[in-house]
Amino acid sequence: MSYAIEMRHIRKEFPGIVANDDVTLQVKEGEIHALFGENGAGKSTLMNILFGLYQPDAGEIYVKGQKVKISDPNEANRLGIGMVHQHFMLIDKFTVAENIVLGSEPTRGGKLDMNQAVRMVRELSDRYGLDVDPLKKVEDITIGMQQRVEILKTLYRGSDILIFDEPTAVLTPIEIKELMDIMKRLVREGKSIILITHKLKEIFEVSDRCTVIRLGKVIGTVNISETNPSRLAEMMVGRKVRTPVNDTPYAPKEKVLEVKGLTVLDNRKVPAVRQLDLEVHGGEILGIAGVDGNGQTELIEAIAGLRHVQEGQIKLNGQDITGRRTRKIVEAGLGYIPEDRQKHGLILDFTISENMVLQTYYRGPYARAGVLNHKVMARKAKQLIQAFDVRTPSEKTLARSLSGGNQQKVVIAREMDRSPALLMAAQPTRGLDLGAIEFIHNQLLEEKQKGKAVLLVSFELDEILHLSDRIAVIYEGRIMDIVKPKETNENELGLLMAGRKEARRQA
Amino acid sequence: MIQRFMNGKLYPLFVPLISVVLGLFFGALIMLAGGYHPILAYQSIFESVFLQPYYTGETIRTMIPLVLSGLAVAFAFRTGLFNIGVEGQLLAGWFVSVAAAILCDGWPKILLLPLSILAGAAAGAVWGLIPGFLKARFKVHEVISTIMMNYIALYTTNYLIKHYLYTEGERTPTIPDAASLASATLSHLTQGSRLHWGFIVALLAGLLMWFILWQTTRGYELRAVGFSPDAAGYAGMNVGRNILLSMTFSGMFAGLAGAMEGLGTYQYMMINPAFVGIGFSGIAVALLGMNTSLGVFLAGALFATLQTGGLTMQSEAGVPIELINIVIALIIFLVGSSYIIQLVLNRLAKRGEKR
Ligand SMILES: Nc1ncnc2c1ncn2[C@@H]1O[C@H](COP(=O)(O)OP(=O)(O)O)[C@@H](O)[C@H]1O
Ligand SMILES: [Mg+2]
């Protein structure tokens, strides 16, 4: 039997690194084949070779049994290979249909036939259950829809082998579910799919087989029906991965954070947090579950002094911090891992050493009389790099050139080193791979054991369920209910997150 | 090869260097096209500036306000601000330093000279603080407000000279000797050039900028705000205050540049029918100097050399001085389009990698 795609003994070197080393990948027709590996393992490189963006240094590629040389993406298209990139390449001001036909427009008598284009797009969309409106402008549709437009683009060009490069990184949980359904539908209609991901859940949900890559080498290809998540995780990371769980007894201490009747406006001056009450104690992890946009961001920004408090009171360690400046709140004992580490957590063009003292640079021992002590800063940075296992050539490296996981480690190292009474972590593991997630979860649990208070905001229910001592469900700026993880389940949480409190009793 | 070079330490120097070389080269082509002798032209520049003490002295003198203006632009830029207002801050500093010197005539040199210099620096600082305040408080874009401040400075100083400090020759009276940076020794050493002690001020200012930016907590904050105001705010820094301070420091350097002209080169201030242009040159100097103290000195030296040497080039090689302005403009243009140069380099590197 011939494979839809067969890549044999592919090698690709970049200066100083072998991104693909003797990689062999065999994708059967009509299967969803997952390509699984940590960040930097070489997945994108391999797919860029298949899509003609890079030339391999060695190795051969067969498409449907025929040996081919893929010199550029046009050639890949001609061979029926389409790629849905992580960053969409759409023109905002154009309609969906215009975007899709761009480059190979249907014509009638030499003139662009837009009606024909709309008809074709609609047909494709119906056939694969994509539910896309061809006449909408791209700027008016959601990210999830834009991704479907990208999928339609490849289908319109007649691709029957689709590559998805980390397609779920930008999607909400509901959109992810829908995408999985679309992928299943696509293979039913005879397409073959290569799915790049580092999320185990997705692999077990949709794929038939999985090839694991680590550090540029293939570790193995397995049938999903014959393996289990922890085996696969072990293959990827190269050692046993234990999903950290919060199994130490729940023994809350004194109140560390106390929020009373808090009202906060969002950027459009509409209340996003309404009369909210919340308490977090020392020695506990309080998870905040909720669908994005229900006031989580505004709540933590208000606590951090980054957003005006309209009404209510916030107390940290017994001190009233309502309306105080961020610096004062940090000094009162706040640690904060912001949601957007690149925009808010780090100065990307500062060195690691400089980033490690972002809130403490003005104090001893880092400065005296307004003059920085670079030596002490460097020593501190080296110590934290070691303790938190930040992979970097040196402490003088710019934060910009670190990988996402290592950037997050810098933020976490910095915040934990101050030993704050309250640690707020917003989406601390978003976009990170298994190894890094495990590390960060362990760090949060350690804070609990040290008797600190942890406020965890996450859209990943798994994360909330595994780590929290108590779960507060937020809906439209209010806490719907507070539940214990052992006494609830994803279903009940889902209903609460949708604002249905009466569901509680029935669930 | 290209790849290795691009990852190396020297790479940042590449754009300015290649811009200078290409600028000189294209300048030479234009000279050839105009029927002039480029080698002779450059040779005369070189010989005058490096072999004739008078021109050496004049080059250093030209450098002083260029460097200070460059430092002013560079300093603001480090905080993410584009200070187009150096020209106005320079005029304010020039006028106030001269006025202070004249008003306090009779004070001993040990008091009057520092007072006049500081008065100039303070005036420039105030002139920078105003747009800084407008930006921090009302989010008025600094490019717009500093341009307006330039005009206000130009017409206000002219008005004040005309009505309060006027003397024959459309200028202020000459400042008292006790406030002067001029030096008979330096002048004598350089066979009568107008070289004055201001070069020490420029050196100190360069050191000061380096020290503030890289050695102090204030500089750390300023750079943090420059790179990412959002992250700086999240870290608890006061973004508005840093913007205000950055413009104030920047204006101070510009004010010093003006004081150097008033107390050193001219010993008075004239009524200026139009902008003197040194402040605008400062933008080019900072750009070519990559916003570092050392870079600003080197870039200032280059522009001063070309400007001063251009005079002898005209007399000795018969090449009109306008051509030197073209060369300067070319260099600025090339640095400004460094983006394109980098793009080409990246392409070359990619191609090298493919092979
Ligand atoms: N264009 C490139 N130039 C140099 N190194 C690269 C390039 N693309 C990828 N790499 C390196 O190759 C390795 C594999 O990267 P990649 O294929 O993007 O990994 P993944 O997609 O699995 O996260 C990484 O170490 C990365 O830094
Ligand atoms: Mg990738």
Short mmCIF file of C-alpha atoms and ligand atoms in Angstrom, two decimals, chain A residues 14-15 17 19 38-46 54 166, ligand 1:
data_model
loop_
_atom_site.label_atom_id
_atom_site.label_comp_id
_atom_site.label_asym_id
_atom_site.label_seq_id
_atom_site.Cartn_x
_atom_site.Cartn_y
_atom_site.Cartn_z
CA PHE A 14 20.40 25.30 10.78
CA PRO A 15 23.55 27.03 11.94
CA ILE A 17 21.48 23.02 15.30
CA ALA A 19 16.46 20.59 13.37
CA GLU A 38 7.90 19.81 22.48
CA ASN A 39 8.57 23.33 21.28
CA GLY A 40 11.72 23.32 19.20
CA ALA A 41 11.56 19.61 18.47
CA GLY A 42 11.57 20.26 14.73
CA LYS A 43 7.93 19.75 13.77
CA SER A 44 7.47 23.01 11.89
CA THR A 45 10.77 22.55 10.12
CA LEU A 46 9.69 19.16 8.82
CA TYR A 54 12.78 24.77 3.05
CA GLU A 166 -0.66 23.97 16.01
N1 LIG C 1 14.93 29.46 10.05
C1 LIG C 1 15.61 28.96 11.10
N2 LIG C 1 16.88 29.33 11.33
C2 LIG C 1 17.57 28.82 12.38
N3 LIG C 1 17.09 27.96 13.26
C3 LIG C 1 15.81 27.54 13.10
C4 LIG C 1 15.00 28.03 12.02
N4 LIG C 1 13.78 27.46 12.11
C5 LIG C 1 13.83 26.65 13.19
N5 LIG C 1 15.04 26.70 13.79
C6 LIG C 1 15.47 25.92 14.95
O1 LIG C 1 15.24 24.57 14.68
C7 LIG C 1 14.69 23.91 15.82
C8 LIG C 1 13.35 23.29 15.47
O2 LIG C 1 12.39 24.34 15.29
P1 LIG C 1 10.88 24.07 14.86
O3 LIG C 1 10.85 23.17 13.69
O4 LIG C 1 10.22 25.40 14.69
O5 LIG C 1 10.30 23.35 16.14
P2 LIG C 1 8.79 23.06 16.54
O6 LIG C 1 7.90 23.46 15.41
O7 LIG C 1 8.78 21.59 16.81
O8 LIG C 1 8.52 23.84 17.78
C9 LIG C 1 14.61 24.93 16.92
O9 LIG C 1 15.73 24.81 17.73
C10 LIG C 1 14.64 26.24 16.19
O10 LIG C 1 15.25 27.24 16.98
#
